[in-house]
Amino acid sequence: MTINSKEKKNSLEKLVLIREDGVEILSDELYKKVERGNLSASMVNSLLACPADWILDKYILNQIEHDEQPQLERGTLFHSCMESFFTIPAGQRTSQMLGTIAQEETALNHPHLMNDEESKSWLKNAIMGYLSMGFDFNEEVIPQIDWKGKKQYGLELFVDGKIGNTKRKVVGYIDKLVQKETDGKKLLFIEDWKTGKTVHPFDPDKAISDSNSFDYWRQQTLYSMLMEQEGVDVAGASLIFPVAKKIVTVDKDRHDVRERVIEDLERVDQKLDKCLSDNFFPFTPALYCTWCHLFYSGRKKGRPRFPKINQNELNLIVDYAD
């Protein structure tokens, strides 16, 4: 999917300087925007892994015409299908409705995929995978909760708060809250959709690595902690992989897991402060970088993932070191 730049600038202001070893911010407006930005679970991995790739991806990519990665667009489409499906009241949902929603969502928001047989096959496989996992989707109750003085529905629920000693706010979106009744008590469970075809469950008793990633556990534990700050108790948290047909349950109450979440958020907060203080976001070897492949000669990790961008538009808003 080709995405046009979201902001058309009246002047050709250069936003950043791309050096062979990293990125400097040239625009005062952009500097303040980055400085005031929030923290998130995904930012822990992306900014700590490669600060230069992070700032270019977050603040430059949306300024220029670019092609979205197919796997990301497909994941977005699946999420929107499931969100629409669960807005239907409990007791009225059917598998046929989910199929219809998938067609409607594709036609309305991703029309270029209507003739993309690979993407259509992928979406069908993801939906059939979910339906085969045995969820009682027709009876699942999506609750309304009191969140900061307002009633909020438990789909794509925005949560925010402070974690540890971070000076910035931490934010996120919970895909789905489910209310289940056990022994006469109504309990809340966090569920998140993940559309990867493979699952590498985190083992908290082993060292964190590329093959033992803490990312998903961090996210779900963080969301639980943010909700608890507002007096909303969470009984459980899990990740649903419809393509892989797997469920990963997160031990969100484990003390060392929570301590690691706090440590990670404080670390990324401090790292961002350091980058801003130096006005330098270095290129560092990371598995899923994209911009490094264009601009960093020391790139040695991961397969090539070049961003598909309009180079002419990029040249209008970035400068290059000699």
XYZ file of N, CA and C in Angstrom, residues 27-235:
627
model
N 15.610 20.589 12.931
C 14.420 21.408 13.134
C 14.116 21.570 14.623
N 13.980 22.814 15.072
C 13.594 23.074 16.466
C 12.225 22.483 16.776
N 11.317 22.586 15.819
C 9.967 22.060 16.011
C 9.998 20.545 16.197
N 10.779 19.854 15.371
C 10.884 18.407 15.498
C 11.562 18.034 16.815
N 12.587 18.781 17.198
C 13.284 18.494 18.453
C 12.300 18.536 19.629
N 11.481 19.574 19.671
C 10.504 19.701 20.761
C 9.464 18.592 20.711
N 9.080 18.190 19.505
C 8.102 17.116 19.348
C 8.652 15.800 19.884
N 9.895 15.506 19.567
C 10.524 14.285 20.070
C 10.670 14.357 21.585
N 11.079 15.516 22.082
C 11.289 15.698 23.514
C 10.006 15.506 24.307
N 8.887 15.949 23.740
C 7.594 15.842 24.433
C 6.894 14.512 24.187
N 7.470 13.656 23.396
C 6.815 12.407 23.020
C 6.610 11.458 24.195
N 5.665 10.552 24.027
C 5.376 9.545 25.044
C 6.253 8.314 24.838
N 6.247 7.465 25.847
C 6.909 6.169 25.771
C 5.881 5.087 25.480
N 6.336 3.945 24.963
C 5.441 2.824 24.708
C 6.229 1.527 24.836
N 5.515 0.431 24.879
C 6.174 -0.874 24.979
C 7.038 -1.142 23.750
N 6.524 -0.858 22.570
C 7.285 -1.134 21.348
C 8.513 -0.238 21.225
N 8.427 0.953 21.785
C 9.550 1.896 21.715
C 10.761 1.376 22.480
N 10.526 0.590 23.518
C 11.642 0.035 24.289
C 12.565 -0.738 23.368
N 11.984 -1.598 22.558
C 12.794 -2.418 21.672
C 13.379 -1.597 20.530
N 12.565 -0.762 19.903
C 13.017 -0.073 18.690
C 14.052 1.001 18.974
N 13.829 1.833 19.995
C 14.783 2.906 20.254
C 16.087 2.367 20.841
N 15.984 1.415 21.758
C 17.199 0.860 22.348
C 18.000 0.053 21.324
N 17.292 -0.583 20.386
C 17.988 -1.385 19.382
C 18.769 -0.516 18.414
N 18.121 0.546 17.907
C 18.798 1.431 16.942
C 18.127 2.794 16.971
N 18.688 3.749 17.716
C 18.067 5.072 17.826
C 17.854 5.776 16.489
N 18.809 5.638 15.556
C 18.671 6.303 14.258
C 17.508 5.727 13.468
N 17.403 4.416 13.431
C 16.305 3.769 12.727
C 14.973 4.170 13.358
N 14.947 4.264 14.682
C 13.714 4.642 15.391
C 13.248 6.035 15.001
N 14.133 7.024 15.042
C 13.694 8.398 14.788
C 13.301 8.596 13.320
N 14.007 7.938 12.405
C 13.645 8.054 10.996
C 12.309 7.386 10.718
N 12.080 6.243 11.342
C 10.841 5.513 11.117
C 9.642 6.237 11.731
N 9.832 6.822 12.891
C 8.709 7.438 13.602
C 8.399 8.851 13.124
N 9.433 9.623 12.799
C 9.213 11.046 12.531
C 9.489 11.484 11.097
N 10.139 10.657 10.296
C 10.440 11.041 8.921
C 9.588 10.271 7.911
N 9.381 8.989 8.161
C 8.665 8.149 7.198
C 7.286 8.697 6.864
N 6.548 9.192 7.884
C 5.193 9.667 7.620
C 5.156 11.022 6.913
N 6.331 11.616 6.683
C 6.396 12.891 5.972
C 6.551 12.696 4.463
N 6.795 11.454 4.050
C 7.073 11.207 2.631
C 6.223 10.046 2.121
N 6.061 10.000 0.823
C 5.353 8.882 0.194
C 6.169 7.602 0.376
N 5.471 6.524 0.793
C 6.176 5.261 1.015
C 5.212 4.100 0.886
N 5.762 2.932 0.689
C 4.966 1.706 0.631
C 5.021 1.018 1.989
N 3.838 0.704 2.520
C 3.782 -0.007 3.782
C 4.188 -1.461 3.565
N 4.903 -2.026 4.515
C 5.297 -3.425 4.410
C 4.057 -4.306 4.400
N 3.969 -5.288 3.478
C 2.755 -6.113 3.350
C 2.324 -6.769 4.656
N 3.282 -7.278 5.442
C 2.910 -7.966 6.666
C 2.286 -7.015 7.679
N 2.721 -5.747 7.661
C 2.154 -4.767 8.584
C 0.738 -4.397 8.166
N 0.537 -4.218 6.863
C -0.802 -3.868 6.395
C -1.780 -5.015 6.637
N -1.334 -6.235 6.404
C -2.212 -7.386 6.647
C -2.566 -7.489 8.122
N -1.591 -7.235 8.991
C -1.863 -7.261 10.420
C -2.871 -6.196 10.819
N -2.729 -5.004 10.244
C -3.685 -3.922 10.515
C -5.081 -4.315 10.062
N -5.180 -4.931 8.892
C -6.470 -5.363 8.369
C -7.111 -6.399 9.283
N -6.340 -7.384 9.731
C -6.896 -8.399 10.626
C -7.391 -7.767 11.921
N -6.621 -6.855 12.483
C -7.033 -6.185 13.715
C -8.357 -5.448 13.529
N -8.501 -4.744 12.419
C -9.732 -3.989 12.190
C -10.925 -4.923 11.999
N -10.680 -6.076 11.376
C -11.759 -7.064 11.215
C -12.237 -7.564 12.582
N -11.302 -7.892 13.458
C -11.667 -8.421 14.766
C -12.319 -7.353 15.637
N -11.844 -6.130 15.518
C -12.465 -5.039 16.283
C -13.915 -4.844 15.858
N -14.162 -4.838 14.555
C -15.539 -4.682 14.061
C -16.411 -5.861 14.483
N -15.831 -7.061 14.436
C -16.583 -8.270 14.799
C -17.044 -8.223 16.242
N -16.168 -7.778 17.137
C -16.517 -7.797 18.557
C -17.301 -6.566 19.015
N -17.558 -5.628 18.095
C -18.518 -4.574 18.428
C -19.948 -5.100 18.332
N -20.126 -6.226 17.657
C -21.438 -6.885 17.625
C -21.715 -7.460 19.018
N -22.897 -7.248 19.576
C -23.176 -7.718 20.940
C -23.033 -9.227 21.081
N -22.633 -9.646 22.272
C -22.536 -11.074 22.570
C -23.876 -11.746 22.317
N -23.832 -12.953 21.779
C -25.041 -13.690 21.456
C -25.522 -13.486 20.037
N -24.898 -12.524 19.331
C -25.329 -12.229 17.962
C -24.213 -12.459 16.930
N -23.054 -12.895 17.370
C -21.927 -13.066 16.459
C -21.924 -14.461 15.833
N -21.602 -14.524 14.544
C -21.470 -15.808 13.856
C -20.199 -15.800 13.018
N -19.713 -16.959 12.666
C -18.521 -17.050 11.822
C -18.774 -16.448 10.446
N -20.018 -16.575 9.958
C -20.362 -15.982 8.662
C -20.233 -14.456 8.709
N -20.619 -13.874 9.848
C -20.492 -12.424 9.997
C -19.037 -11.985 9.908
N -18.144 -12.774 10.501
C -16.728 -12.423 10.470
C -16.206 -12.448 9.033
N -16.650 -13.426 8.249
C -16.252 -13.477 6.849
C -16.749 -12.272 6.073
N -17.981 -11.868 6.347
C -18.543 -10.686 5.675
C -17.790 -9.429 6.064
N -17.482 -9.311 7.350
C -16.732 -8.147 7.830
C -15.377 -8.079 7.159
N -14.730 -9.219 6.979
C -13.416 -9.242 6.339
C -13.492 -8.690 4.914
N -14.516 -9.071 4.194
C -14.695 -8.565 2.833
C -14.962 -7.057 2.847
N -15.816 -6.611 3.757
C -16.175 -5.195 3.827
C -14.987 -4.335 4.244
N -14.239 -4.798 5.236
C -13.080 -4.037 5.699
C -12.025 -3.920 4.596
N -11.825 -4.996 3.861
C -10.850 -4.971 2.774
C -11.284 -3.995 1.688
N -12.544 -4.076 1.297
C -13.051 -3.222 0.229
C -13.039 -1.754 0.629
N -13.372 -1.465 1.896
C -13.502 -0.081 2.339
C -12.157 0.571 2.635
N -11.298 -0.132 3.358
C -10.063 0.488 3.850
C -8.788 0.007 3.165
N -8.882 -1.103 2.422
C -7.709 -1.625 1.716
C -8.128 -2.104 0.320
N -8.751 -1.244 -0.470
C -9.320 -1.686 -1.752
C -8.299 -2.272 -2.716
N -7.043 -1.835 -2.635
C -6.007 -2.354 -3.529
C -5.706 -3.819 -3.258
N -6.150 -4.327 -2.092
C -5.931 -5.740 -1.770
C -7.026 -6.650 -2.332
N -8.079 -6.049 -2.882
C -9.187 -6.856 -3.399
C -8.729 -7.764 -4.544
N -7.694 -7.330 -5.250
C -7.172 -8.138 -6.358
C -5.820 -8.762 -6.027
N -5.466 -8.708 -4.767
C -4.208 -9.285 -4.308
C -4.503 -10.669 -3.724
N -4.335 -11.687 -4.534
C -4.715 -13.039 -4.116
C -3.901 -13.524 -2.919
N -2.649 -13.132 -2.851
C -1.811 -13.562 -1.725
C -2.319 -12.986 -0.413
N -2.668 -11.690 -0.429
C -3.170 -11.059 0.792
C -4.549 -11.585 1.163
N -5.389 -11.813 0.166
C -6.718 -12.363 0.447
C -6.612 -13.758 1.039
N -5.702 -14.553 0.505
C -5.490 -15.897 1.036
C -4.949 -15.838 2.463
N -4.047 -14.881 2.710
C -3.490 -14.732 4.059
C -4.588 -14.382 5.062
N -5.452 -13.424 4.696
C -6.513 -13.010 5.609
C -7.488 -14.156 5.877
N -7.835 -14.891 4.838
C -8.731 -16.038 5.020
C -8.097 -17.064 5.952
N -6.819 -17.321 5.768
C -6.108 -18.277 6.604
C -6.071 -17.815 8.060
N -5.858 -16.509 8.276
C -5.817 -15.974 9.645
C -7.175 -16.096 10.317
N -8.233 -15.778 9.586
C -9.578 -15.852 10.160
C -9.972 -17.306 10.425
N -9.682 -18.175 9.480
C -9.989 -19.596 9.695
C -9.167 -20.164 10.843
N -7.943 -19.679 10.971
C -7.108 -20.112 12.086
C -7.717 -19.717 13.411
N -8.183 -18.476 13.492
C -8.836 -18.023 14.726
C -10.078 -18.864 15.024
N -10.913 -19.072 14.020
C -12.162 -19.808 14.232
C -11.910 -21.257 14.645
N -10.759 -21.798 14.254
C -10.445 -23.195 14.587
C -9.889 -23.368 15.998
N -9.643 -22.245 16.691
C -8.966 -22.323 17.987
C -9.913 -22.587 19.159
N -11.201 -22.668 18.872
C -12.152 -23.093 19.896
C -12.650 -22.006 20.830
N -12.473 -20.743 20.470
C -12.983 -19.669 21.317
C -14.507 -19.612 21.244
N -15.137 -19.334 22.364
C -16.589 -19.156 22.397
C -16.891 -17.691 22.080
N -16.544 -17.294 20.853
C -16.584 -15.876 20.485
C -17.987 -15.275 20.570
N -19.009 -16.107 20.389
C -20.370 -15.572 20.427
C -20.789 -15.144 21.822
N -20.190 -15.738 22.843
C -20.588 -15.438 24.217
C -19.615 -14.505 24.927
N -18.513 -14.150 24.295
C -17.542 -13.292 24.967
C -18.129 -11.902 25.210
N -17.965 -11.421 26.435
C -18.487 -10.120 26.826
C -17.360 -9.094 26.781
N -17.547 -8.068 25.971
C -16.606 -6.949 25.911
C -17.157 -5.871 26.839
N -16.499 -5.619 27.954
C -17.080 -4.723 28.962
C -16.838 -3.251 28.671
N -17.609 -2.435 29.344
C -17.314 -1.018 29.476
C -16.697 -0.826 30.852
N -15.611 -0.078 30.900
C -14.964 0.149 32.187
C -14.882 1.646 32.469
N -14.753 1.982 33.743
C -14.525 3.372 34.134
C -13.035 3.659 34.000
N -12.695 4.538 33.082
C -11.291 4.869 32.855
C -11.104 6.376 32.923
N -10.524 6.830 34.009
C -10.248 8.250 34.220
C -11.496 9.102 34.066
N -12.559 8.624 34.714
C -13.799 9.389 34.758
C -14.714 9.208 33.567
N -14.340 8.342 32.630
C -15.176 8.119 31.466
C -15.431 6.629 31.275
N -16.573 6.327 30.676
C -16.881 4.955 30.313
C -16.180 4.630 28.995
N -15.373 3.576 29.011
C -14.625 3.192 27.816
C -14.934 1.743 27.467
N -15.144 1.511 26.175
C -15.416 0.166 25.682
C -14.100 -0.587 25.536
N -14.106 -1.874 25.793
C -12.886 -2.653 25.854
C -12.331 -3.141 24.533
N -12.379 -2.338 23.496
C -11.746 -2.645 22.214
C -10.868 -1.471 21.815
N -9.618 -1.758 21.417
C -8.657 -0.698 21.110
C -8.681 0.353 22.214
N -8.557 -0.127 23.437
C -8.657 0.727 24.617
C -7.343 1.457 24.858
N -7.391 2.781 24.835
C -6.203 3.591 25.083
C -5.926 3.647 26.578
N -4.681 3.319 26.964
C -4.284 3.383 28.367
C -3.008 4.219 28.475
N -2.870 4.905 29.590
C -1.686 5.722 29.798
C -1.427 5.899 31.285
N -0.211 6.297 31.605
C 0.161 6.505 32.993
C 1.665 6.655 33.111
N 2.170 6.637 34.323
C 3.603 6.718 34.587
C 4.075 5.382 35.152
N 5.249 4.981 34.738
C 5.845 3.726 35.195
C 7.208 4.025 35.822
N 7.411 3.569 37.042
C 8.685 3.773 37.703
C 9.026 5.245 37.824
N 10.266 5.582 37.512
C 10.727 6.965 37.616
C 10.828 7.649 36.254
N 10.061 7.177 35.293
C 10.079 7.840 33.989
C 9.480 9.233 34.108
N 10.036 10.170 33.376
C 9.473 11.524 33.396
C 8.421 11.699 32.306
N 8.442 10.780 31.339
C 7.457 10.830 30.262
C 6.307 9.872 30.533
N 5.170 10.181 29.959
C 4.008 9.315 30.086
C 4.186 8.081 29.214
N 3.643 6.964 29.675
C 3.682 5.709 28.922
C 2.274 5.450 28.382
N 2.166 5.116 27.100
C 0.851 4.943 26.475
C 0.792 3.634 25.709
N -0.430 3.207 25.413
C -0.612 1.999 24.616
C -2.073 1.768 24.310
N -2.347 0.799 23.436
C -3.706 0.413 23.081
C -3.883 -1.079 23.332
N -4.883 -1.408 24.132
C -5.222 -2.806 24.389
C -6.187 -3.266 23.303
N -5.838 -4.334 22.595
C -6.702 -4.808 21.513
C -8.086 -5.175 22.016
N -8.132 -5.891 23.131
C -9.423 -6.439 23.541
C -9.422 -6.769 25.033
N -10.469 -6.331 25.712
C -10.740 -6.732 27.091
C -11.914 -7.693 27.071
N -11.800 -8.793 27.795
C -12.893 -9.769 27.897
C -13.281 -9.911 29.357
N -14.574 -9.897 29.586
C -15.088 -10.097 30.950
C -15.598 -11.526 31.093
N -15.077 -12.231 32.092
C -15.494 -13.603 32.345
C -15.972 -13.722 33.788
N -16.984 -14.538 33.981
C -17.519 -14.719 35.330
C -17.022 -16.042 35.901
N -16.372 -15.974 37.057
C -15.853 -17.147 37.740
C -16.242 -17.089 39.210
N -16.940 -18.133 39.671
C -17.396 -18.186 41.066
C -18.167 -16.932 41.459
N -18.984 -16.463 40.542
C -19.818 -15.298 40.819
C -19.106 -13.965 40.709
N -17.813 -13.986 40.365
C -17.057 -12.749 40.232
C -16.806 -12.442 38.758
N -16.917 -11.167 38.408
C -16.643 -10.732 37.041
C -15.181 -10.305 36.944
N -14.424 -11.035 36.139
C -12.996 -10.806 36.017
C -12.645 -10.295 34.625
N -11.596 -9.469 34.550
C -11.173 -8.888 33.279
C -9.876 -9.533 32.795
N -9.830 -9.812 31.490
C -8.660 -10.418 30.864
C -8.245 -9.583 29.654
N -6.953 -9.347 29.524
C -6.410 -8.629 28.373
C -6.015 -9.637 27.301
N -6.443 -9.370 26.066
C -6.047 -10.203 24.935
C -5.490 -9.315 23.830
N -4.470 -9.810 23.157
C -3.848 -9.047 22.090
C -3.649 -9.950 20.883
N -3.945 -9.427 19.691
C -3.773 -10.196 18.462
C -2.342 -10.059 17.963
N -1.727 -11.161 17.582
C -0.419 -11.150 16.947
C -0.499 -12.018 15.695
N -0.121 -11.464 14.559
C -0.380 -12.147 13.291
C 0.852 -12.790 12.667
N 1.914 -12.942 13.444
C 3.086 -13.646 12.941
C 2.793 -15.127 12.751
N 3.548 -15.769 11.863
C 3.297 -17.181 11.576
C 4.061 -18.113 12.497
N 4.992 -17.561 13.255
C 5.729 -18.374 14.222
C 5.632 -17.742 15.601
N 5.746 -18.570 16.616
C 5.647 -18.118 17.996
C 6.898 -18.558 18.746
N 7.503 -17.602 19.436
C 8.655 -17.916 20.276
C 8.326 -17.476 21.698
N 7.658 -18.329 22.470
C 7.237 -17.940 23.820
C 8.435 -17.552 24.689
N 8.267 -16.495 25.445
C 9.316 -16.022 26.334
C 9.444 -16.944 27.540
N 10.676 -17.273 27.893
C 10.961 -18.062 29.089
C 11.615 -17.131 30.105
N 10.887 -16.754 31.166
C 11.430 -15.789 32.131
C 12.619 -16.308 32.926
N 12.877 -17.599 32.845
C 14.005 -18.179 33.574
C 15.268 -18.274 32.727
N 15.194 -17.758 31.483
C 16.359 -17.742 30.604
C 16.712 -16.301 30.244
N 17.918 -16.102 29.792
C 18.366 -14.765 29.415
C 17.575 -14.255 28.211
N 17.289 -12.959 28.201
C 16.607 -12.341 27.077
C 17.551 -12.280 25.879
N 17.032 -12.648 24.707
C 17.829 -12.658 23.484
C 16.880 -12.537 22.297
N 17.440 -12.518 21.071
C 16.583 -12.468 19.882
C 15.652 -13.676 19.818
N 16.109 -14.819 20.329
C 15.284 -16.033 20.311
C 14.464 -16.206 21.594
N 14.646 -15.315 22.554
C 13.860 -15.341 23.793
C 13.461 -13.906 24.119
N 12.615 -13.366 23.229
C 12.255 -11.951 23.289
C 11.250 -11.671 24.406
N 11.482 -10.564 25.085
C 10.611 -10.119 26.178
C 9.497 -9.201 25.682
N 9.487 -8.883 24.387
C 8.606 -7.841 23.861
C 7.140 -8.047 24.218
N 6.594 -9.226 23.943
C 5.171 -9.459 24.152
C 4.820 -9.477 25.634
N 5.662 -10.081 26.430
C 5.420 -10.102 27.876
C 5.488 -8.684 28.442
N 6.445 -7.901 27.943
C 6.563 -6.516 28.401
C 5.272 -5.754 28.118
N 4.763 -5.910 26.921
C 3.566 -5.181 26.513
C 2.371 -5.515 27.399
N 2.087 -6.795 27.556
C 0.905 -7.189 28.307
C 1.038 -6.878 29.798
N 2.238 -7.045 30.331
C 2.457 -6.711 31.742
C 2.332 -5.210 31.954
N 2.883 -4.434 31.031
C 2.775 -2.977 31.112
C 1.319 -2.541 31.103
N 0.517 -3.083 30.192
C -0.891 -2.708 30.123
C -1.617 -3.052 31.423
N -1.300 -4.199 31.988
C -1.915 -4.596 33.260
C -1.555 -3.602 34.362
N -0.299 -3.197 34.397
C 0.163 -2.257 35.418
C -0.509 -0.888 35.265
N -0.657 -0.431 34.022
C -1.309 0.859 33.783
C -2.774 0.817 34.214
N -3.440 -0.289 33.956
C -4.842 -0.404 34.357
C -4.977 -0.461 35.871
N -4.072 -1.164 36.512
C -4.122 -1.267 37.967
C -3.930 0.091 38.632
N -3.146 0.967 38.015
C -2.945 2.310 38.559
C -4.258 3.084 38.644
N -5.196 2.730 37.760
C -6.496 3.401 37.752
C -7.564 2.590 38.488
N -7.115 1.592 39.261
C -8.046 0.813 40.070
C -8.791 -0.271 39.316
N -8.295 -0.639 38.115
C -8.933 -1.688 37.325
C -8.082 -2.957 37.456
N -8.621 -3.969 38.102
C -7.886 -5.216 38.293
C -7.940 -6.084 37.040
N -6.808 -6.648 36.692
C -6.712 -7.531 35.530
C -6.395 -8.930 36.027
N -7.242 -9.894 35.677
C -7.070 -11.266 36.165
C -6.061 -12.053 35.340
